[in-house]
Short mmCIF file of C-alpha atoms in Angstrom, two decimals:
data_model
loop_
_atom_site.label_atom_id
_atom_site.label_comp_id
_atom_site.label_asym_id
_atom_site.label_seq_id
_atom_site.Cartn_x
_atom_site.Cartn_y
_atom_site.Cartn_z
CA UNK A 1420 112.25 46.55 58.05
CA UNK A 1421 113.83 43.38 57.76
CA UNK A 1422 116.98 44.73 58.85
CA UNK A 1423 118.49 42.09 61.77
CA UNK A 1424 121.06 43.46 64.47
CA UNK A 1425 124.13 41.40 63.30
CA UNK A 1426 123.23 43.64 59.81
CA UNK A 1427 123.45 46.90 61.97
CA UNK A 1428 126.87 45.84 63.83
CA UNK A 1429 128.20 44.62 60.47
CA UNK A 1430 127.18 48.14 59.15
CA UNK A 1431 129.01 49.93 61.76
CA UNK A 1432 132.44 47.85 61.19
CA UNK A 1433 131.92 45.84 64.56
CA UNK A 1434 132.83 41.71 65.57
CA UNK A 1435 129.53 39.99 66.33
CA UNK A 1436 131.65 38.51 68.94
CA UNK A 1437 130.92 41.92 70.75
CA UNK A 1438 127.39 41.35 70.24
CA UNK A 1439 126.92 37.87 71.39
CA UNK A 1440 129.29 38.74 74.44
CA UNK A 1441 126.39 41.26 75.58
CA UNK A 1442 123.98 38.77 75.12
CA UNK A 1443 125.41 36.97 78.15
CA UNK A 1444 123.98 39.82 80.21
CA UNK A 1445 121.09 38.33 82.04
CA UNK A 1446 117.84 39.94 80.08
CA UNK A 1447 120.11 41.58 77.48
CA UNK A 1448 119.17 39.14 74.47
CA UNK A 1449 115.76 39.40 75.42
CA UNK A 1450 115.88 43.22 75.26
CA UNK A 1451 118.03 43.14 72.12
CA UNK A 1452 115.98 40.50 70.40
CA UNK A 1453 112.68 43.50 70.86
CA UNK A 1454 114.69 45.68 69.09
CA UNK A 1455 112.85 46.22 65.69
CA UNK A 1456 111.98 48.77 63.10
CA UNK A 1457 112.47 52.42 63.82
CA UNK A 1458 114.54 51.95 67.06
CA UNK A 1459 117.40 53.90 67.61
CA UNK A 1460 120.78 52.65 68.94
CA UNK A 1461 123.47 54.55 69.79
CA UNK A 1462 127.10 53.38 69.81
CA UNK A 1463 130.24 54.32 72.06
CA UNK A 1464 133.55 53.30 70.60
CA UNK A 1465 136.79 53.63 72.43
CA UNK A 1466 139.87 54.89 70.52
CA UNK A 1467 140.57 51.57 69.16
CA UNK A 1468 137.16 51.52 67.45
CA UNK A 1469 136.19 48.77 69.53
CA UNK A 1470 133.07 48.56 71.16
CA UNK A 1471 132.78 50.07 74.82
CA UNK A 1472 128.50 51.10 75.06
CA UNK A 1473 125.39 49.98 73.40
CA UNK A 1474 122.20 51.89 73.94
CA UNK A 1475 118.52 51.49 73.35
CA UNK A 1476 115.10 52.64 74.87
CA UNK A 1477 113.29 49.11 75.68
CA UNK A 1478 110.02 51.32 76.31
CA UNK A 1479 109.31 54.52 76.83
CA UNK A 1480 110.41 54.94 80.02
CA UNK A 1481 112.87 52.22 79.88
CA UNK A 1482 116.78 53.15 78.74
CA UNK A 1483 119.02 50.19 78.74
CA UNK A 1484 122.96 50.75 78.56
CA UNK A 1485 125.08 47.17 77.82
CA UNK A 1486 128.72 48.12 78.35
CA UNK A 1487 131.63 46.42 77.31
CA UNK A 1488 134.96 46.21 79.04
CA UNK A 1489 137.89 44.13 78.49
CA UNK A 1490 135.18 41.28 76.55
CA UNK A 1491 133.58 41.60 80.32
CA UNK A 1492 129.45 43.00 79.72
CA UNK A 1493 127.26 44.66 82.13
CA UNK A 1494 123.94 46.23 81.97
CA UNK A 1495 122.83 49.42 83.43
CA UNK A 1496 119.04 50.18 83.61
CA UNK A 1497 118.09 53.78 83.47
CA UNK A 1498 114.47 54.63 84.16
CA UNK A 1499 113.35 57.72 82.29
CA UNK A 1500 110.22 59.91 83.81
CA UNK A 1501 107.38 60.46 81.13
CA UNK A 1502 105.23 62.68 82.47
CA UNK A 1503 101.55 64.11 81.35
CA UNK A 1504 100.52 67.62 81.89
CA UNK A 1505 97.21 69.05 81.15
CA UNK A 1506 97.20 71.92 77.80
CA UNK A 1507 94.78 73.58 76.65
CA UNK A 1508 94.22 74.89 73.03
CA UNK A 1509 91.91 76.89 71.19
CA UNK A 1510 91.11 79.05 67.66
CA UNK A 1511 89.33 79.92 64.95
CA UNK A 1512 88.97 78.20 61.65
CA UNK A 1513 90.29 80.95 59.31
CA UNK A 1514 91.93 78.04 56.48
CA UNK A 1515 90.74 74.77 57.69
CA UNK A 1516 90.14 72.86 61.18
CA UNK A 1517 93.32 70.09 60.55
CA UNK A 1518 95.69 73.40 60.01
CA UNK A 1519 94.33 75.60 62.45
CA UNK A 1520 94.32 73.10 64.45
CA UNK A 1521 98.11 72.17 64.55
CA UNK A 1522 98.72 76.43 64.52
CA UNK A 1523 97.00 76.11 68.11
CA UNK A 1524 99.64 73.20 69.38
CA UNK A 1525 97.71 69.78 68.44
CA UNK A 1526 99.67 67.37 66.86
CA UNK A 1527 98.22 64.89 63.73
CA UNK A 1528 97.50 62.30 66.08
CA UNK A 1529 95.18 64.52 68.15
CA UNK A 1530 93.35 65.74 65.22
CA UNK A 1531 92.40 62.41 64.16
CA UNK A 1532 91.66 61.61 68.07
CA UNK A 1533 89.03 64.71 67.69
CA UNK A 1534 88.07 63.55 64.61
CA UNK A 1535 87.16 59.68 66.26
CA UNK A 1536 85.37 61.47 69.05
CA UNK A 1537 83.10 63.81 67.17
CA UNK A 1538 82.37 61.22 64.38
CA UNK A 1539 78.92 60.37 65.57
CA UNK A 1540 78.03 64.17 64.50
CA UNK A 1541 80.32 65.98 62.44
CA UNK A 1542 81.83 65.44 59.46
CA UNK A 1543 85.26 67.58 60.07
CA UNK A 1544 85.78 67.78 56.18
CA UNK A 1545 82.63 69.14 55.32
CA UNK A 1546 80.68 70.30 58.40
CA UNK A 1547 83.52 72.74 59.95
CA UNK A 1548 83.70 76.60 58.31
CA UNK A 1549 85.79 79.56 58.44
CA UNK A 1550 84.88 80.98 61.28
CA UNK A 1551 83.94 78.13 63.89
CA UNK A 1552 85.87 77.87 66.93
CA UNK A 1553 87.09 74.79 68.72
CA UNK A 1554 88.86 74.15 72.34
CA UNK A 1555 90.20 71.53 73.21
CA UNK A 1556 91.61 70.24 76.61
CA UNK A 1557 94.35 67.01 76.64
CA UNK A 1558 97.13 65.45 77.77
CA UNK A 1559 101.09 66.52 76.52
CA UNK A 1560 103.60 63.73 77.29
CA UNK A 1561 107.04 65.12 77.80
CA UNK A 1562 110.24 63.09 78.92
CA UNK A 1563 113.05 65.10 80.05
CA UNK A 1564 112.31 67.75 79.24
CA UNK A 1565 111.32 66.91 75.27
CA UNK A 1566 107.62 66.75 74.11
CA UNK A 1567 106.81 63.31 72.80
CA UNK A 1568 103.42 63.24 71.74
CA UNK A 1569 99.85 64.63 72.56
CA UNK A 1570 97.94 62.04 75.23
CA UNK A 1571 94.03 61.95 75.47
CA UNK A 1572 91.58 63.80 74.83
CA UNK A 1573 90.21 65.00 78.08
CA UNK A 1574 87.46 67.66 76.75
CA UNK A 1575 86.54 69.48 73.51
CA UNK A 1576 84.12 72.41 72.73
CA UNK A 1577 83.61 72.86 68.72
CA UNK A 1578 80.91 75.35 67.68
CA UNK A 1579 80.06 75.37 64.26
CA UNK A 1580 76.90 76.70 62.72
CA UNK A 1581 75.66 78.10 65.79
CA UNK A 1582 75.65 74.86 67.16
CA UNK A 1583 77.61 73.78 70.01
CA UNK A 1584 79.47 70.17 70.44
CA UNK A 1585 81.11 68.84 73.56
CA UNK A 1586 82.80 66.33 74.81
CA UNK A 1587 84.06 65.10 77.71
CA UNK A 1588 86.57 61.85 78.36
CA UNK A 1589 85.31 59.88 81.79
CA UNK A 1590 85.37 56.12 83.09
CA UNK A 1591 82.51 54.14 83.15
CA UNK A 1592 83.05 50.99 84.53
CA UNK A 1593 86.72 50.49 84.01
CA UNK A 1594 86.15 52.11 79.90
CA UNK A 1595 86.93 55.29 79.10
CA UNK A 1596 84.17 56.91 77.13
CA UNK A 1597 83.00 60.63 75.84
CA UNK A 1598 80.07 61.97 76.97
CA UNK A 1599 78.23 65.56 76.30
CA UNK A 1600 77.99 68.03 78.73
CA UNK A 1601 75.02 66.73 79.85
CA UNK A 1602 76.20 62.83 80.30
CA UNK A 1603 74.68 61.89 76.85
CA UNK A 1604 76.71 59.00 75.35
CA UNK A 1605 78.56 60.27 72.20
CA UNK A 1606 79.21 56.97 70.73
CA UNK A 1607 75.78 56.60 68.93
CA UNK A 1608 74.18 53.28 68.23
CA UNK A 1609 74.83 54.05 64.61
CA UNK A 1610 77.51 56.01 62.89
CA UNK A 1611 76.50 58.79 60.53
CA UNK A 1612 79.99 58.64 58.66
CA UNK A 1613 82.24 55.02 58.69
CA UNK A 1614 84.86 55.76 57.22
CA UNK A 1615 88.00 57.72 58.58
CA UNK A 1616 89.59 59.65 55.52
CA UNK A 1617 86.85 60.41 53.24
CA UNK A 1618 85.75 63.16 51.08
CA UNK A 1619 81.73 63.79 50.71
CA UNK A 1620 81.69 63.59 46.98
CA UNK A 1621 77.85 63.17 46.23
CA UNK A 1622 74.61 64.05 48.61
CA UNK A 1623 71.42 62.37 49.35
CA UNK A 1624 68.82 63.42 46.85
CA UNK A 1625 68.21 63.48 42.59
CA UNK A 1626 71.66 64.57 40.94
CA UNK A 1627 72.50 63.09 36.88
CA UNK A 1628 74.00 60.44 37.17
CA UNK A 1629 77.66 60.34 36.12
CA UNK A 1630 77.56 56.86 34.63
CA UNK A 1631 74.43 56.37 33.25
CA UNK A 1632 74.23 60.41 32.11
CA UNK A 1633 70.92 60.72 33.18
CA UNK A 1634 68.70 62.65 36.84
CA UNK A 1635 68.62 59.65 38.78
CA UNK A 1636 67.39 59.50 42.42
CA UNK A 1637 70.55 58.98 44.87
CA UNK A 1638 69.73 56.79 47.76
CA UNK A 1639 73.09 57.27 49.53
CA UNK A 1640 75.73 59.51 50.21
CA UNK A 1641 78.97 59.22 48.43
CA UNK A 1642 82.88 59.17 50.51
CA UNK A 1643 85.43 59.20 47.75
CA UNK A 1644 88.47 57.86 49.14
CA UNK A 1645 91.59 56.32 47.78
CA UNK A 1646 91.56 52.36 46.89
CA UNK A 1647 91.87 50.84 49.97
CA UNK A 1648 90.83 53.05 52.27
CA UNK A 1649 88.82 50.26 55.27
CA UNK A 1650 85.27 50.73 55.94
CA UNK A 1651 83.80 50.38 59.24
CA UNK A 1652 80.65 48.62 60.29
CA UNK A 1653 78.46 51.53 61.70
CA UNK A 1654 76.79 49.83 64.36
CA UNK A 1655 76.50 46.25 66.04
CA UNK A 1656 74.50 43.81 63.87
CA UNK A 1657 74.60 40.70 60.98
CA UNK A 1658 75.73 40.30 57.81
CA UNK A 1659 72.61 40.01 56.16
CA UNK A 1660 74.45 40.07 52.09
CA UNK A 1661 77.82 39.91 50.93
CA UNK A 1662 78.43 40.06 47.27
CA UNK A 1663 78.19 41.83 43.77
CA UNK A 1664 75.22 43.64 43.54
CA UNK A 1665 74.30 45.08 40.18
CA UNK A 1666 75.76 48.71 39.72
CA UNK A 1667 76.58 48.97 43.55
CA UNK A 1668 79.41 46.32 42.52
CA UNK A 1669 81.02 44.51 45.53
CA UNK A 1670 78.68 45.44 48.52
CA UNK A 1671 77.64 44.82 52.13
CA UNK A 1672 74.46 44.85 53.70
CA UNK A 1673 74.42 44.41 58.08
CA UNK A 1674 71.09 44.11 59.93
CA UNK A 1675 71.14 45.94 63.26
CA UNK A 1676 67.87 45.40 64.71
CA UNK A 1677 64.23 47.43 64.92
CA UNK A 1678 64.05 47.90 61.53
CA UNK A 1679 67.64 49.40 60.74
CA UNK A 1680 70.17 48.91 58.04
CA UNK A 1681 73.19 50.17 55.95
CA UNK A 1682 74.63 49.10 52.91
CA UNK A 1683 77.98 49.88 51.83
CA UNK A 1684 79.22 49.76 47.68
CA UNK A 1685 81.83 50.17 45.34
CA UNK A 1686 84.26 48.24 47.87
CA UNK A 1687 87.33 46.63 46.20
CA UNK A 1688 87.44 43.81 48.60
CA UNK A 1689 85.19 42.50 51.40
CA UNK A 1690 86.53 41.82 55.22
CA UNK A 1691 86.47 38.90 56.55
CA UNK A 1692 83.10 38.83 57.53
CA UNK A 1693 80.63 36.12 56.21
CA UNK A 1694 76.65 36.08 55.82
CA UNK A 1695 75.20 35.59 59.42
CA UNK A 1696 78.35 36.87 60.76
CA UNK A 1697 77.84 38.88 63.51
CA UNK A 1698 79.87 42.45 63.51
CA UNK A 1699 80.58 44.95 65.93
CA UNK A 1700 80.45 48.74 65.19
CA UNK A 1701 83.63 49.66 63.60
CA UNK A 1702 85.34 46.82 62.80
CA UNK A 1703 86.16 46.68 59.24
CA UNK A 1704 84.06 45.15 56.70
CA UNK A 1705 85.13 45.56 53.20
CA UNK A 1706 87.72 48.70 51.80
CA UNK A 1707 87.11 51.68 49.00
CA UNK A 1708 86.84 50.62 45.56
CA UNK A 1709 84.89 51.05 42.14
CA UNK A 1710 83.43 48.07 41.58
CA UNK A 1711 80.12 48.41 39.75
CA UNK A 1712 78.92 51.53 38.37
CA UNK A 1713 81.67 54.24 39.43
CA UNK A 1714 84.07 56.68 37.86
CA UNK A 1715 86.08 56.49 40.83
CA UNK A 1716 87.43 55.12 44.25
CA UNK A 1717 84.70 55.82 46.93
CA UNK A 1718 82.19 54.42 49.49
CA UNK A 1719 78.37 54.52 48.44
CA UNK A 1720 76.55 54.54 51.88
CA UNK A 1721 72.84 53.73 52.27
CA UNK A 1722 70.94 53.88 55.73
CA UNK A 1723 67.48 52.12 55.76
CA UNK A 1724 64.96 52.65 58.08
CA UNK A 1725 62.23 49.31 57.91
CA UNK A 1726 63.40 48.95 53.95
CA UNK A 1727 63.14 52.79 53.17
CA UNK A 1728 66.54 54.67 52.49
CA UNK A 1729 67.21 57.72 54.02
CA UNK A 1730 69.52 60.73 54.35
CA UNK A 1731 72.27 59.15 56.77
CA UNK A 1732 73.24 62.76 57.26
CA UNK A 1733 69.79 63.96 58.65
CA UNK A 1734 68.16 61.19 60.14
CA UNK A 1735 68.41 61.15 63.78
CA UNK A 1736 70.28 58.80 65.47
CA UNK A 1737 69.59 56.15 67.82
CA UNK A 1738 70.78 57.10 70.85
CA UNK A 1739 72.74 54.53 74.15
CA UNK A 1740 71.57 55.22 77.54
CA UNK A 1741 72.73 58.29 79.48
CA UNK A 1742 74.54 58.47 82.61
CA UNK A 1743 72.81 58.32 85.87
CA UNK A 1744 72.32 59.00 89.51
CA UNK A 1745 75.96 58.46 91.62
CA UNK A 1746 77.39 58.22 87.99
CA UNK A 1747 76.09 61.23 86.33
CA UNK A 1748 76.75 63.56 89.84
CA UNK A 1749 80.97 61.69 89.93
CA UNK A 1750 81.25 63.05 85.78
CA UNK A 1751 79.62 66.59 86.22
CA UNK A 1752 82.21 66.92 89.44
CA UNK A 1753 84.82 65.36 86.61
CA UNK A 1754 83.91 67.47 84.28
CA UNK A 1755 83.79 70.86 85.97
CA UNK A 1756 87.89 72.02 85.77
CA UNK A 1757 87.79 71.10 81.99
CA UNK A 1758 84.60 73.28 81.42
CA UNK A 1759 85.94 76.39 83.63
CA UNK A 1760 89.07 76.08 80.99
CA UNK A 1761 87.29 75.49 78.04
CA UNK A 1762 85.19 78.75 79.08
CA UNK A 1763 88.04 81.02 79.94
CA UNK A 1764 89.15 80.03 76.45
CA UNK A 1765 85.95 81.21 74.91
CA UNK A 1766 86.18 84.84 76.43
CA UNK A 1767 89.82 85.26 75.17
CA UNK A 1768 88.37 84.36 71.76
CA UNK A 1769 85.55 86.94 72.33
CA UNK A 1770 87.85 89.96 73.32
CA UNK A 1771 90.14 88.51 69.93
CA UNK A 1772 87.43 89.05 67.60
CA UNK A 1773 86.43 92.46 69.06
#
């Protein structure tokens, strides 16, 4: 970071007159002016030391090769294939669901893709057990031959409890969305949990207080999280207060209609959101802190139903409208190759535990 190209040729012992003579290359100081952060470059010297090839991936599937030869440049465009299979993985939770997880072939990013997905209903920190099972169905991006990175989700089965989650990835029109098996919206009206990385530190219900040292009646559940750490609006709606309030320090309440609202404390600074604002569901609206009464770095999350607080964890969620008709019949035809995977996974599982 902050590191310019004439710092990398000086580096490497070369004349910026070989740079700016590639630059004459039609498109070649537009290309070289993307190159930022994190990009590689590779260098061919002749004997002399001199300068003969400069390489850099402009994208992905982009390789661009500026030669040098007798202070003459050219350019030579290679296009590189990325291309996306389908894999499948699956296991058992024997230490934890993030490093099981990665033992079955998903990389970090996926996790936290799973994680997005499910959010709505589990809290994959304190919900998932030894013992649950999870499959999982996405894309793999290789390029010649080399992995690069997991793609989409495409489907996910997590059972946990007894219960059964799903999920399946489909287009409705033009946005890519996850449905359940049987075409119910995940994406709830509300979220149960908004934040990403959080711990559940404190539950809904009388506990002592660990301020005030005395049984108090907890009308919220508790995230602790590191200073920071954004929050997320959990539905659509209005800023209806933004402020200090007493011992829930720096806190925001939104309004989202028929009675519903949440209320988020502790935070150690607000978003950019003002009173009347109008917010959509997870943009951010403040970040972790312990403003107020706290020992500690978290999120204090209340969900009101017409002025009442409730348990966020148990109440039931609002729920979007379902898919239907042509729509619902095109998904379950979608759906079906991911499910007969997702199954044949599930035996093999069986027989393993036998």
């Amino acid at each position: 970071k902050g590191q310019t190209l004439t710092h990398v040729f000086k580096e490497m012992g070369l004349p910026l007159k070989s740079m700016r003579q590639l630059m004459v290359v039609p498109g070649a100081r537009k290309d070289m002016s993307r190159i930022g952060p994190g990009k590689e470059l590779a260098f061919e010297l002749n004997a002399k030391g001199e300068l003969k090839t400069l390489r850099f991936d402009r994208d992905e599937g982009t390789r661009i090769e500026l030669m040098l030869e007798n202070g003459k440049a050219s350019e030579k465009i290679i296009q590189r294939e990325v291309a996306q299979e389908v894999a499948i993985a699956s296991g058992i939770i024997e230490k934890s669901f993030s490093y099981d997880a990665k033992r079955a072939g998903l990389t970090t990013s996926s996790i936290n893709k799973l994680a997005d997905v499910f959010k709505y209903d589990i809290d994959f920190v304190a919900d998932l057990n030894d013992g649950d099972t999870f499959h999982v169905v996405y894309e793999d991006q290789w390029r010649e031959g080399q992995r690069m990175r997991n793609g989409a989700v495409l489907a996910a089965r997590i059972v946990t409890r007894g219960k059964t989650y799903t999920a399946y990835r489909f287009t409705k029109n033009g946005q890519a969305e996850y449905f359940d098996q049987n075409g119910q919206p995940l994406k709830k009206v509300l979220m149960r949990i908004p934040i990403e990385y959080g711990r559940l530190s404190s539950s809904f219900g009388m506990r002592n207080h660990p301020v005030l040292g005395r049984m108090r009646m907890h009308k919220g559940v508790d995230y602790a999280a590191r200073t920071g750490t954004p929050i997320m609006a959990a539905g659509d709606g209005r800023v209806s207060y933004v402020g200090w309030k007493n011992g829930y320090g720096r806190t925001v309440v939104l309004d989202h209609g028929q009675g519903r609202s949440t209320l988020y404390g502790h935070m150690s600074a607000f978003g950019k959101y003002k009173m009347g604002a109008r917010v959509n569901q997870g943009v951010t609206i403040g970040y972790v802190g312990a403003s107020g009464l706290a020992t500690g770095p978290h999120l204090h999350y209340e969900f009101h139903v017409n002025k009442v607080q409730v348990n966020p964890l148990k109440v039931t969620m609002p729920k979007p409208q379902p898919l239907a008709g042509a729509q619902l019949a095109a998904f379950k035809a979608a759906i079906a190759p991911s499910i007969a995977k997702m199954d044949s996974m599930e035996r093999g599982l069986q027989l393993a535990k036998r």
